[in-house]
C-alpha cells in the first residue's frame, strides 16, 4: 500500500496552524464560531506562548494564547494524536494561566 504524499502541509501542521492563527482575523473568526454567544469584537494573539511562571513549575508552551476585549483568555491547541492526559494537561494550562493573571494584577 502506497502512502499518500501531500503537496501542501495541512492546518494540523504546527507551523501552518501557528501562522494561520497568528492572524487576528482568523483567530477571531474561530472564536466567534466556537462561542457565538460572547459577541467577540477584538482579540489579541500570541503564538507559541511561553507560560512559565517560575523555576519550581513545569514549563508550558501554548500553541495560541488569545485575549478578548473583556480580558477573557483562550488557549487554542492543535491536538493531532489521542492522548490520555489531555484533560489533566488542559487543567494545568488553565491553572498556570490563572496564576499569571493573579501575579500581574497583584
Short mmCIF file of C-alpha atoms in Angstrom, two decimals, residues 1-80:
data_model
loop_
_atom_site.label_atom_id
_atom_site.label_comp_id
_atom_site.label_asym_id
_atom_site.label_seq_id
_atom_site.Cartn_x
_atom_site.Cartn_y
_atom_site.Cartn_z
CA UNK A 1 0.00 0.00 0.00
CA UNK A 2 1.40 3.37 -1.02
CA UNK A 3 1.39 6.27 1.34
CA UNK A 4 -0.26 9.41 0.02
CA UNK A 5 2.11 12.37 -0.11
CA UNK A 6 0.50 15.75 0.41
CA UNK A 7 1.91 18.56 -1.66
CA UNK A 8 0.99 21.17 0.91
CA UNK A 9 1.02 20.89 4.69
CA UNK A 10 -2.37 20.92 6.39
CA UNK A 11 -3.71 23.07 9.22
CA UNK A 12 -2.68 20.32 11.66
CA UNK A 13 0.98 21.13 10.91
CA UNK A 14 2.32 23.16 13.84
CA UNK A 15 3.90 25.85 11.67
CA UNK A 16 0.82 26.23 9.46
CA UNK A 17 -1.52 26.32 12.46
CA UNK A 18 0.61 28.97 14.17
CA UNK A 19 0.84 31.06 11.02
CA UNK A 20 -2.89 30.93 10.24
CA UNK A 21 -3.98 31.57 13.83
CA UNK A 22 -1.47 34.41 14.36
CA UNK A 23 -3.67 36.45 12.03
CA UNK A 24 -6.12 38.22 14.35
CA UNK A 25 -8.96 37.94 11.84
CA UNK A 26 -8.58 34.16 11.58
CA UNK A 27 -8.35 33.69 15.34
CA UNK A 28 -11.31 35.97 15.99
CA UNK A 29 -13.41 34.11 13.40
CA UNK A 30 -12.62 30.74 15.01
CA UNK A 31 -13.53 32.03 18.47
CA UNK A 32 -16.74 33.63 17.14
CA UNK A 33 -17.80 30.31 15.61
CA UNK A 34 -16.96 28.42 18.80
CA UNK A 35 -18.60 30.95 21.14
CA UNK A 36 -21.22 32.95 19.19
CA UNK A 37 -22.96 33.98 22.42
CA UNK A 38 -19.91 36.02 23.52
CA UNK A 39 -20.27 38.57 20.69
CA UNK A 40 -16.48 38.96 20.38
CA UNK A 41 -15.23 42.08 18.60
CA UNK A 42 -11.48 42.08 19.23
CA UNK A 43 -8.73 39.63 20.13
CA UNK A 44 -5.00 39.85 20.87
CA UNK A 45 -2.99 36.82 19.77
CA UNK A 46 0.37 35.36 20.78
CA UNK A 47 1.65 32.22 19.06
CA UNK A 48 3.84 29.69 20.86
CA UNK A 49 3.17 31.43 24.16
CA UNK A 50 5.64 30.53 26.92
CA UNK A 51 3.60 30.30 30.10
CA UNK A 52 6.41 29.61 32.55
CA UNK A 53 5.64 31.12 35.96
CA UNK A 54 8.77 30.17 37.88
CA UNK A 55 11.62 27.78 38.49
CA UNK A 56 9.52 25.37 40.56
CA UNK A 57 6.78 24.82 37.98
CA UNK A 58 6.73 22.75 34.83
CA UNK A 59 7.24 24.93 31.76
CA UNK A 60 4.38 25.07 29.26
CA UNK A 61 4.17 26.28 25.68
CA UNK A 62 0.72 27.09 24.35
CA UNK A 63 0.04 26.93 20.60
CA UNK A 64 -2.14 30.04 20.62
CA UNK A 65 -2.88 32.37 23.53
CA UNK A 66 -5.63 34.88 22.84
CA UNK A 67 -7.31 37.53 24.96
CA UNK A 68 -10.51 39.31 24.03
CA UNK A 69 -11.71 42.84 24.77
CA UNK A 70 -13.31 41.60 28.03
CA UNK A 71 -9.92 40.23 29.24
CA UNK A 72 -11.09 36.62 28.82
CA UNK A 73 -8.21 34.33 27.91
CA UNK A 74 -8.36 31.49 25.37
CA UNK A 75 -5.83 28.69 24.95
CA UNK A 76 -6.17 27.22 21.46
CA UNK A 77 -4.31 23.94 20.97
CA UNK A 78 -3.97 21.72 17.91
CA UNK A 79 -4.32 18.11 19.06
CA UNK A 80 -3.47 15.55 16.38
#
